[in-house]
Short mmCIF file of C-alpha atoms in Angstrom, two decimals:
data_model
loop_
_atom_site.label_atom_id
_atom_site.label_comp_id
_atom_site.label_asym_id
_atom_site.label_seq_id
_atom_site.Cartn_x
_atom_site.Cartn_y
_atom_site.Cartn_z
CA MET A 1 111.37 54.03 75.63
CA LYS A 2 110.12 57.20 74.44
CA LYS A 3 110.75 59.77 76.64
CA LEU A 4 107.87 62.00 77.79
CA GLN A 5 108.50 65.67 75.94
CA ILE A 6 107.90 68.88 78.03
CA GLY A 7 106.79 71.51 75.43
CA ARG A 8 109.71 73.90 75.20
CA SER A 9 108.33 77.75 73.64
CA SER A 10 110.23 79.63 70.78
CA SER A 11 112.93 81.50 71.89
CA ARG A 12 111.18 84.52 70.79
CA LEU A 13 107.90 83.86 71.93
CA PRO A 14 108.53 85.73 75.49
CA ALA A 15 109.50 88.99 73.94
CA ALA A 16 106.86 88.44 71.46
CA LEU A 17 103.89 87.80 74.14
CA ALA A 18 105.60 90.80 76.54
CA LEU A 19 106.01 92.96 74.05
CA ALA A 20 101.95 92.57 73.11
CA LEU A 21 101.16 92.17 76.53
CA GLY A 22 102.48 95.53 77.27
CA VAL A 23 101.15 97.40 74.38
CA LEU A 24 97.56 96.29 74.89
CA GLY A 25 98.00 96.07 78.90
CA THR A 26 99.15 99.65 78.83
CA ALA A 27 96.40 101.35 76.69
CA PHE A 28 93.70 99.72 78.05
CA TYR A 29 95.21 100.17 81.74
CA CYS A 30 95.17 104.11 80.34
CA TRP A 31 91.78 103.80 79.07
CA LEU A 32 90.36 101.95 82.00
CA TRP A 33 92.28 104.30 85.04
CA PRO A 34 91.48 107.85 83.89
CA GLN A 35 92.35 109.20 87.50
CA ALA A 36 95.60 107.54 88.20
CA PRO A 37 97.62 107.37 89.96
CA LEU A 38 95.82 107.52 93.02
CA LEU A 39 96.99 108.73 96.53
CA VAL A 40 97.06 107.04 99.75
CA SER A 41 98.23 108.68 102.94
CA ASP A 42 101.88 106.96 102.77
CA SER A 43 101.91 109.23 100.01
CA TYR A 44 102.52 112.27 100.76
CA GLY A 45 105.57 111.29 102.66
CA TYR A 46 107.05 110.24 99.75
CA PHE A 47 105.98 114.13 97.53
CA GLU A 48 107.50 115.48 100.76
CA VAL A 49 111.33 113.63 99.94
CA SER A 50 110.90 114.34 96.39
CA ARG A 51 110.40 117.97 96.76
CA ASP A 52 113.76 117.79 99.01
CA LEU A 53 115.37 117.29 95.80
CA ALA A 54 114.28 119.61 93.52
CA ASP A 55 117.39 121.37 94.03
CA GLY A 56 119.75 118.08 93.62
CA ARG A 57 120.21 117.52 97.46
CA MET A 58 119.05 116.47 100.14
CA ASP A 59 119.08 119.58 102.66
CA GLN A 60 117.19 117.17 106.03
CA LEU A 61 116.98 113.09 107.00
CA HIS A 62 113.51 112.30 106.60
CA LEU A 63 111.32 108.79 107.77
CA ARG A 64 111.15 107.84 104.20
CA SER A 65 114.07 106.56 102.32
CA VAL A 66 114.94 108.40 98.72
CA GLY A 67 114.69 105.62 96.05
CA TYR A 68 110.80 106.15 95.80
CA PRO A 69 111.06 109.62 95.42
CA LEU A 70 113.84 109.93 93.10
CA LEU A 71 111.62 108.21 90.69
CA LEU A 72 108.64 111.05 91.51
CA TRP A 73 111.37 113.97 91.47
CA ILE A 74 112.50 112.64 87.78
CA THR A 75 108.54 112.17 86.41
CA GLY A 76 107.90 115.56 88.11
CA ALA A 77 105.08 114.03 90.56
CA THR A 78 106.45 116.06 93.62
CA GLU A 79 103.22 117.97 94.54
CA GLU A 80 100.79 114.83 93.49
CA GLY A 81 100.47 111.98 91.25
CA SER A 82 101.12 112.62 87.42
CA ARG A 83 100.23 110.13 84.19
CA THR A 84 103.78 110.01 83.30
CA LEU A 85 104.71 108.31 86.79
CA PHE A 86 101.83 106.08 85.85
CA LEU A 87 103.00 105.55 82.43
CA ILE A 88 106.18 104.70 83.57
CA THR A 89 105.30 102.33 86.30
CA LEU A 90 102.70 100.55 84.29
CA VAL A 91 105.41 100.31 81.59
CA LEU A 92 107.88 98.85 84.22
CA HIS A 93 105.25 96.23 85.54
CA PHE A 94 104.88 94.72 81.63
CA LEU A 95 108.35 94.39 81.90
CA ALA A 96 108.90 92.86 84.89
CA VAL A 97 106.35 90.34 83.18
CA GLY A 98 108.42 90.13 79.77
CA LEU A 99 111.65 89.30 82.48
CA MET A 100 109.45 86.31 84.09
CA LEU A 101 108.41 85.06 80.84
CA SER A 102 111.85 84.25 79.65
CA ALA A 103 112.72 83.08 82.77
CA LEU A 104 110.05 80.20 82.74
CA ALA A 105 111.12 79.85 78.60
CA ARG A 106 114.87 78.91 79.39
CA ALA A 107 113.21 76.40 82.26
CA GLY A 108 111.35 74.85 79.28
CA LEU A 109 107.91 75.83 80.33
CA GLY A 110 106.00 75.49 76.97
CA ALA A 111 103.60 78.37 75.18
CA ARG A 112 100.35 77.41 76.68
CA SER A 113 101.83 78.26 79.90
CA LEU A 114 103.86 81.01 79.15
CA LEU A 115 100.33 82.27 78.06
CA ALA A 116 98.77 81.47 80.87
CA PHE A 117 101.16 83.22 82.89
CA GLY A 118 101.04 86.57 80.87
CA LEU A 119 97.39 86.71 80.95
CA LEU A 120 97.24 86.12 84.15
CA ALA A 121 99.85 88.90 85.56
CA ALA A 122 98.02 91.35 83.35
CA LEU A 123 94.57 91.07 85.22
CA PRO A 124 93.66 94.23 87.30
CA PRO A 125 94.60 92.74 91.13
CA PHE A 126 98.17 92.37 89.42
CA VAL A 127 98.04 95.42 87.85
CA GLN A 128 96.49 98.03 89.94
CA SER A 129 99.48 98.72 92.72
CA SER A 130 101.21 100.62 89.29
CA ALA A 131 97.98 103.01 89.71
CA MET A 132 98.78 104.22 92.85
CA VAL A 133 101.74 106.94 94.31
CA LEU A 134 102.67 103.61 96.13
CA THR A 135 106.64 102.03 96.20
CA GLU A 136 105.19 98.32 95.39
CA SER A 137 104.85 98.49 92.28
CA PHE A 138 108.42 100.12 91.65
CA CYS A 139 110.03 97.67 94.52
CA GLN A 140 108.24 94.69 92.16
CA PHE A 141 110.41 95.68 89.34
CA LEU A 142 113.72 96.01 90.80
CA LEU A 143 113.61 92.47 92.47
CA VAL A 144 112.50 90.56 89.33
CA LEU A 145 115.61 92.71 86.96
CA GLY A 146 117.97 91.63 90.57
CA PHE A 147 116.49 88.11 89.79
CA VAL A 148 116.75 87.78 86.02
CA LEU A 149 119.84 89.25 86.50
CA LEU A 150 121.00 86.66 89.08
CA LEU A 151 119.93 83.47 86.75
CA GLU A 152 122.31 85.15 84.07
CA GLY A 153 125.13 85.27 86.01
CA ARG A 154 124.35 81.52 87.12
CA ARG A 155 123.72 80.63 83.05
CA SER A 156 126.84 82.42 81.85
CA GLY A 157 129.19 81.99 84.51
CA ARG A 158 130.41 85.51 84.41
CA TRP A 159 130.43 87.56 87.73
CA LEU A 160 129.14 91.08 86.19
CA PRO A 161 125.53 89.42 86.21
CA PHE A 162 126.09 89.09 90.20
CA ALA A 163 127.61 92.53 91.14
CA ALA A 164 124.50 94.13 89.15
CA ALA A 165 121.79 91.69 90.52
CA GLY A 166 123.37 93.18 94.11
CA VAL A 167 122.95 96.64 93.25
CA VAL A 168 119.52 96.26 92.12
CA LEU A 169 118.32 94.73 94.90
CA GLY A 170 120.31 97.11 97.08
CA TYR A 171 118.27 100.08 95.24
CA SER A 172 115.40 98.21 95.95
CA ALA A 173 116.07 98.19 99.46
CA LEU A 174 115.93 101.96 99.01
CA VAL A 175 112.88 101.92 98.06
CA ARG A 176 111.84 99.31 100.57
CA PRO A 177 113.90 98.69 103.36
CA THR A 178 112.39 95.48 103.86
CA PHE A 179 114.45 94.44 101.72
CA GLN A 180 117.94 95.27 103.67
CA ALA A 181 119.19 91.80 103.78
CA LEU A 182 117.61 90.25 100.39
CA GLY A 183 121.18 90.21 99.38
CA ALA A 184 122.53 88.42 101.91
CA ALA A 185 119.73 86.08 102.07
CA LEU A 186 120.48 85.05 98.31
CA GLY A 187 124.06 84.87 98.59
CA LEU A 188 123.12 82.37 101.26
CA ALA A 189 121.29 80.44 99.10
CA LEU A 190 123.62 80.28 96.63
CA LEU A 191 126.14 78.35 98.68
CA ILE A 192 123.59 75.94 100.36
CA LEU A 193 121.49 75.06 97.42
CA PRO A 194 124.45 72.81 95.56
CA TRP A 195 124.60 70.92 98.74
CA LEU A 196 120.77 70.56 99.22
CA LEU A 197 120.10 69.54 95.77
CA GLU A 198 123.45 67.42 94.74
CA GLY A 199 125.13 66.92 98.20
CA ARG A 200 128.57 68.71 96.83
CA LEU A 201 130.01 71.69 98.86
CA PRO A 202 130.17 75.11 96.40
CA GLU A 203 133.32 75.66 94.58
CA ARG A 204 135.44 78.58 94.49
CA LYS A 205 133.56 80.34 91.48
CA ARG A 206 130.19 80.03 93.32
CA TRP A 207 131.88 81.62 96.92
CA ILE A 208 133.15 84.68 94.60
CA SER A 209 129.62 84.83 92.91
CA ALA A 210 127.43 84.77 96.30
CA GLY A 211 130.21 87.32 98.15
CA LEU A 212 130.01 89.27 95.02
CA LEU A 213 125.86 89.95 95.26
CA VAL A 214 126.35 90.48 98.73
CA ALA A 215 129.12 93.08 98.74
CA SER A 216 127.04 95.20 95.88
CA SER A 217 124.33 95.37 97.51
CA ALA A 218 125.52 96.03 100.87
CA ALA A 219 128.21 98.75 98.93
CA VAL A 220 124.95 100.75 98.02
CA LEU A 221 123.10 100.65 101.37
CA LEU A 222 126.62 101.58 103.20
CA ALA A 223 126.90 104.38 100.80
CA VAL A 224 123.59 105.95 101.69
CA GLY A 225 124.29 105.21 105.17
CA THR A 226 127.30 107.04 105.60
CA TRP A 227 126.08 110.12 103.60
CA ASN A 228 123.17 110.20 106.26
CA GLN A 229 125.95 109.83 108.83
CA VAL A 230 128.34 112.08 107.46
CA ARG A 231 125.44 114.99 106.59
CA PHE A 232 122.80 114.26 109.15
CA GLY A 233 124.35 112.48 112.18
CA HIS A 234 122.34 109.19 111.52
CA PHE A 235 124.08 105.67 109.80
CA GLY A 236 121.18 104.20 107.95
CA ILE A 237 118.72 104.28 104.80
CA SER A 238 116.54 106.19 106.77
CA PRO A 239 115.47 106.90 110.57
CA GLY A 240 112.14 105.72 112.76
CA ASN A 241 111.08 102.58 109.86
CA LEU A 242 112.37 99.62 112.47
CA GLY A 243 110.75 101.58 115.35
CA TYR A 244 107.56 102.20 113.72
CA SER A 245 107.17 98.75 112.32
CA LEU A 246 107.80 97.18 115.87
CA SER A 247 105.51 99.84 117.37
CA THR A 248 102.44 97.61 115.75
CA LYS A 249 104.06 93.91 117.01
CA THR A 250 103.87 95.70 121.42
CA VAL A 251 100.48 97.89 120.68
CA ARG A 252 98.70 95.16 123.33
CA VAL A 253 101.41 95.50 125.98
CA LEU A 254 102.33 98.87 126.69
CA GLU A 255 101.62 98.86 130.30
CA ARG A 256 104.79 96.35 130.57
CA LEU A 257 107.40 99.50 129.62
CA PRO A 258 109.58 100.05 133.38
CA ASP A 259 108.74 102.83 135.83
CA ALA A 260 112.03 104.63 134.05
CA TYR A 261 109.83 105.32 131.51
CA ALA A 262 106.50 106.04 133.13
CA ALA A 263 105.72 109.90 131.32
CA GLU A 264 106.57 108.10 127.98
CA ARG A 265 104.23 104.72 128.95
CA GLU A 266 101.36 106.55 129.53
CA ALA A 267 101.54 109.00 126.64
CA LEU A 268 101.35 105.96 124.58
CA ILE A 269 98.84 104.61 126.81
CA ARG A 270 96.96 107.34 125.72
CA ALA A 271 97.49 107.57 122.06
CA ARG A 272 96.63 103.81 121.71
CA ASN A 273 93.37 104.10 123.44
CA GLN A 274 92.12 106.93 121.86
CA HIS A 275 93.45 105.48 117.75
CA LEU A 276 91.54 102.55 119.39
CA VAL A 277 88.33 103.78 119.37
CA GLU A 278 88.39 106.14 116.39
CA ARG A 279 85.95 106.25 113.91
CA GLY A 280 87.03 104.78 110.62
CA SER A 281 90.04 103.28 111.97
CA SER A 282 91.21 99.26 111.99
CA HIS A 283 89.68 99.01 115.80
CA THR A 284 93.30 97.62 116.22
CA ALA A 285 95.35 100.65 116.84
CA GLU A 286 98.24 99.52 115.13
CA GLN A 287 98.70 102.97 113.54
CA TYR A 288 98.90 104.69 116.90
CA LEU A 289 102.49 105.65 117.12
CA PRO A 290 101.94 108.83 114.48
CA GLN A 291 99.28 110.22 116.99
CA ALA A 292 101.39 109.32 119.87
CA LYS A 293 104.95 111.48 118.82
CA PRO A 294 104.21 114.93 119.18
CA GLU A 295 103.19 113.86 123.32
CA LEU A 296 106.17 111.77 123.32
CA ALA A 297 108.02 114.49 122.34
CA ARG A 298 106.83 116.64 124.56
CA VAL A 299 107.34 114.46 127.67
CA SER A 300 111.18 112.88 126.60
CA GLY A 301 112.43 116.32 125.56
CA LEU A 302 113.37 114.46 122.15
CA GLU A 303 113.04 114.98 118.60
CA GLY A 304 113.98 113.67 114.98
CA THR A 305 116.56 110.87 115.12
CA GLU A 306 116.75 110.89 118.75
CA LEU A 307 113.24 110.73 119.44
CA GLU A 308 113.13 107.35 116.98
CA GLY A 309 115.76 105.95 118.76
CA LEU A 310 113.83 106.45 121.78
CA ILE A 311 110.61 104.56 119.71
CA LEU A 312 112.75 101.85 118.82
CA HIS A 313 114.87 101.24 122.33
CA LEU A 314 110.82 101.74 124.34
CA ASN A 315 109.77 98.62 121.58
CA LEU A 316 113.16 96.63 122.02
CA LEU A 317 112.55 96.90 125.71
CA LEU A 318 108.52 95.69 125.15
CA ILE A 319 109.57 92.62 123.22
CA ARG A 320 111.84 91.60 125.68
CA ALA A 321 109.52 91.98 128.61
CA ALA A 322 107.08 90.00 126.88
CA PRO A 323 108.37 87.60 123.90
CA LEU A 324 105.51 85.07 123.83
CA ASN A 325 103.16 88.48 123.01
CA PHE A 326 105.52 89.19 120.35
CA LEU A 327 105.74 85.70 118.84
CA LEU A 328 101.76 85.30 119.01
CA GLU A 329 101.68 88.86 116.81
CA VAL A 330 103.90 87.31 114.38
CA MET A 331 101.70 83.88 114.16
CA LYS A 332 99.04 86.19 113.65
CA SER A 333 100.20 88.49 110.89
CA VAL A 334 100.92 85.33 108.56
CA PRO A 335 97.25 84.84 107.28
CA GLY A 336 96.72 88.28 106.63
CA PHE A 337 99.71 88.59 104.40
CA TRP A 338 98.30 86.21 101.88
CA PHE A 339 94.65 87.57 102.00
CA PRO A 340 93.53 89.55 98.71
CA VAL A 341 94.91 93.14 97.73
CA ALA A 342 91.93 93.96 95.24
CA ASN A 343 90.54 97.48 95.75
CA SER A 344 88.23 99.66 94.35
CA LEU A 345 90.85 100.10 90.94
CA SER A 346 90.06 96.06 90.14
CA THR A 347 86.98 95.95 91.34
CA GLY A 348 85.60 99.16 90.10
CA GLY A 349 83.52 99.37 93.44
CA SER A 350 81.28 96.28 92.05
CA SER A 351 80.91 93.17 94.59
CA ALA A 352 80.88 90.79 91.99
CA TRP A 353 84.16 91.39 90.80
CA MET A 354 85.60 91.45 94.35
CA ALA A 355 83.90 87.86 94.50
CA ALA A 356 85.80 86.91 91.16
CA TRP A 357 89.00 88.20 92.07
CA THR A 358 88.95 86.71 95.89
CA VAL A 359 87.88 83.44 94.69
CA LEU A 360 90.55 83.55 91.68
CA HIS A 361 93.34 84.63 94.78
CA PHE A 362 92.22 81.93 97.07
CA ALA A 363 92.46 79.90 93.95
CA LEU A 364 95.80 80.67 93.14
CA MET A 365 96.75 80.50 96.88
CA GLY A 366 95.71 77.02 97.23
CA VAL A 367 97.61 75.69 94.08
CA PHE A 368 101.10 77.38 95.38
CA PHE A 369 100.64 76.09 98.81
CA LEU A 370 99.80 72.50 97.67
CA GLU A 371 102.96 72.69 95.04
CA ALA A 372 105.15 73.96 97.90
CA LEU A 373 104.35 71.24 100.05
CA VAL A 374 104.13 68.45 97.41
CA LEU A 375 107.83 69.89 96.31
CA ALA A 376 108.94 70.16 100.04
CA GLY A 377 108.15 66.84 100.86
CA ALA A 378 110.20 65.49 97.58
CA LEU A 379 113.18 67.35 98.52
CA LEU A 380 112.78 65.56 102.77
CA LEU A 381 112.77 62.26 101.10
CA HIS A 382 116.00 63.27 99.04
CA LEU A 383 118.03 64.56 101.52
CA THR A 384 116.53 61.71 103.68
CA ARG A 385 117.57 59.20 100.98
CA ARG A 386 121.37 60.64 100.55
CA LEU A 387 121.53 60.62 104.91
CA GLN A 388 120.79 56.82 104.11
CA VAL A 389 123.06 56.17 101.62
CA ASN A 390 126.48 58.01 103.35
CA LEU A 391 125.07 55.71 106.47
CA TRP A 392 124.73 52.58 105.37
CA GLY A 393 125.92 52.71 101.81
CA PRO A 394 123.53 52.49 98.31
CA ALA A 395 121.24 49.70 98.36
CA SER A 396 119.94 51.23 95.07
CA PRO A 397 120.39 53.99 92.90
CA ILE A 398 119.46 57.47 94.11
CA ARG A 399 117.06 59.00 91.63
CA SER A 400 118.36 62.63 91.50
CA LEU A 401 116.31 65.82 91.60
CA PRO A 402 116.05 68.03 88.40
CA ALA A 403 118.60 70.46 89.74
CA GLU A 404 118.49 73.09 87.62
CA PRO A 405 114.67 73.79 87.68
CA PHE A 406 114.47 73.23 91.51
CA THR A 407 117.34 76.06 91.83
CA LEU A 408 115.13 78.26 90.16
CA TYR A 409 112.13 77.27 92.52
CA LEU A 410 114.07 78.07 95.26
CA LEU A 411 115.50 80.99 94.70
CA ALA A 412 112.30 82.67 93.81
CA ALA A 413 110.78 81.23 96.44
CA THR A 414 114.01 82.84 98.63
CA PHE A 415 112.47 86.21 97.44
CA VAL A 416 108.84 85.44 98.48
CA VAL A 417 109.24 83.89 102.20
CA TYR A 418 112.43 86.44 102.96
CA ASN A 419 109.44 89.14 102.38
CA MET A 420 106.96 87.30 104.07
CA LEU A 421 109.52 86.65 107.43
CA VAL A 422 110.23 90.41 107.06
CA SER A 423 107.01 92.00 106.48
CA THR A 424 105.44 89.46 109.35
CA VAL A 425 108.13 89.41 111.92
CA VAL A 426 109.08 93.19 112.52
CA HIS A 427 105.36 94.89 110.64
CA HIS A 428 101.72 93.89 110.75
CA GLY A 429 101.81 91.29 107.59
CA GLU A 430 99.20 93.66 105.71
CA ALA A 431 98.59 91.87 102.31
CA ARG A 432 99.74 95.04 100.52
CA PHE A 433 103.56 94.10 101.37
CA ARG A 434 103.25 91.14 99.28
CA THR A 435 102.85 92.78 96.18
CA PRO A 436 106.33 93.33 95.08
CA THR A 437 106.75 89.47 95.36
CA GLU A 438 103.43 88.53 93.40
CA LEU A 439 104.91 87.84 89.98
CA PHE A 440 107.41 85.31 91.98
CA ILE A 441 104.21 83.65 93.41
CA LEU A 442 102.89 82.91 89.81
CA LEU A 443 106.36 81.89 88.33
CA LEU A 444 106.16 79.54 91.10
CA ILE A 445 102.92 78.15 90.87
CA PHE A 446 104.12 77.59 87.06
CA LEU A 447 107.44 76.13 88.18
CA GLY A 448 105.66 74.13 90.56
CA ALA A 449 103.62 72.41 88.63
CA ARG A 450 106.60 71.54 85.98
CA LEU A 451 108.58 70.43 89.18
CA TRP A 452 105.37 67.96 89.92
CA TRP A 453 104.68 66.66 86.60
CA THR A 454 108.82 65.70 86.50
CA LEU A 455 108.74 64.47 90.06
CA ALA A 456 105.81 61.86 89.77
CA ALA A 457 106.83 60.43 85.79
CA PRO A 458 108.39 56.92 86.19
CA PRO A 459 112.16 57.55 85.54
CA GLU A 460 111.97 56.36 82.35
CA LEU A 461 109.56 59.68 81.40
CA SER A 462 111.00 61.98 83.17
CA THR A 463 112.97 64.71 81.27
#
């Protein structure tokens, strides 16, 4: 019987499509957004670090890690956003799109799928982060580059791409500390996937590849952490990130701090209550901590890294005192993580465009979650059937899963799931935090459709 032919794209098509999208997209958005890059409240913290780097060295330890400020310094954006910065981040976005197109082409997706992916990735909601002085767009490029290097290592069997992927992913953590443990998560995925999909233990070569990925990623973080320890007495890529993030989870249980910290407790409660009713705020008090810091420093007599250590300690005490409240806050953060991130750049202030982008977003998310549910079910059935065979012997042959496309899908899903877990467990799960993995979600949508089609076909027709 004739086999089902899944469309195969020309090897030159991804490069040609990426080049066309990059040239036309860059020209279009430079025209559409003459005011770019825009500044937000977080931008000024990055400017502060970039100014400190102006003489080629760090003179003090900052709350913001050094990865993104290095880009600001290189582009001359140490006081305000520059068009050079905007142009570079715009080009990096379309480079990331091109890299994802190459990954999809290697997975066997046809020209129409590649064109649809490219056009979606070039729409304003996916590009708007390039027009803001924030870490998301630069981090997205680094994650995609690390992902493609990881795939190249698996394809070629060489170890150098795994080491390079680890270095790139390590640097992505210097841009957004959220991704500090991503290298370890991907290394674990590389070891688990052969057993999960094919029922075999990873070979020695797979252990070495995973070890290189984890070690090179950790080496970047250890190098920066050691430098900070020697120069500033703080081991880590930046102080205060974890304590600040956890404060968004404990804002409703500050009263549970023990009496040993009565003065600190009252300072935090006053700042929280004031921020809760502040005009123009979110009225959740989740961002109260910067307002509380001056008073907290006064009553505790601490400053700098010691103050950040106290903040982390207080939040850990609160989580231990109210673990179910913490879990509730995590669960409440998850839906917000998946909401749209369209802003005035992509809507132009038009409610019609906002409605259009919102409908598109929820349509894509609906497809994404439906495919994930179907493929998770297929994987669970495969594992159950394998267990039955191991227990009672093969009554009938096991229909194998398409190992390579499934591996690609699960590796890409690792980026998305990791980002969601960290963003919602240790932070308040703002939708903007999803932005670095938006292209991964798009890739999963297109690859998931291909896998679903393959699994649904009769065995004699599937490829």
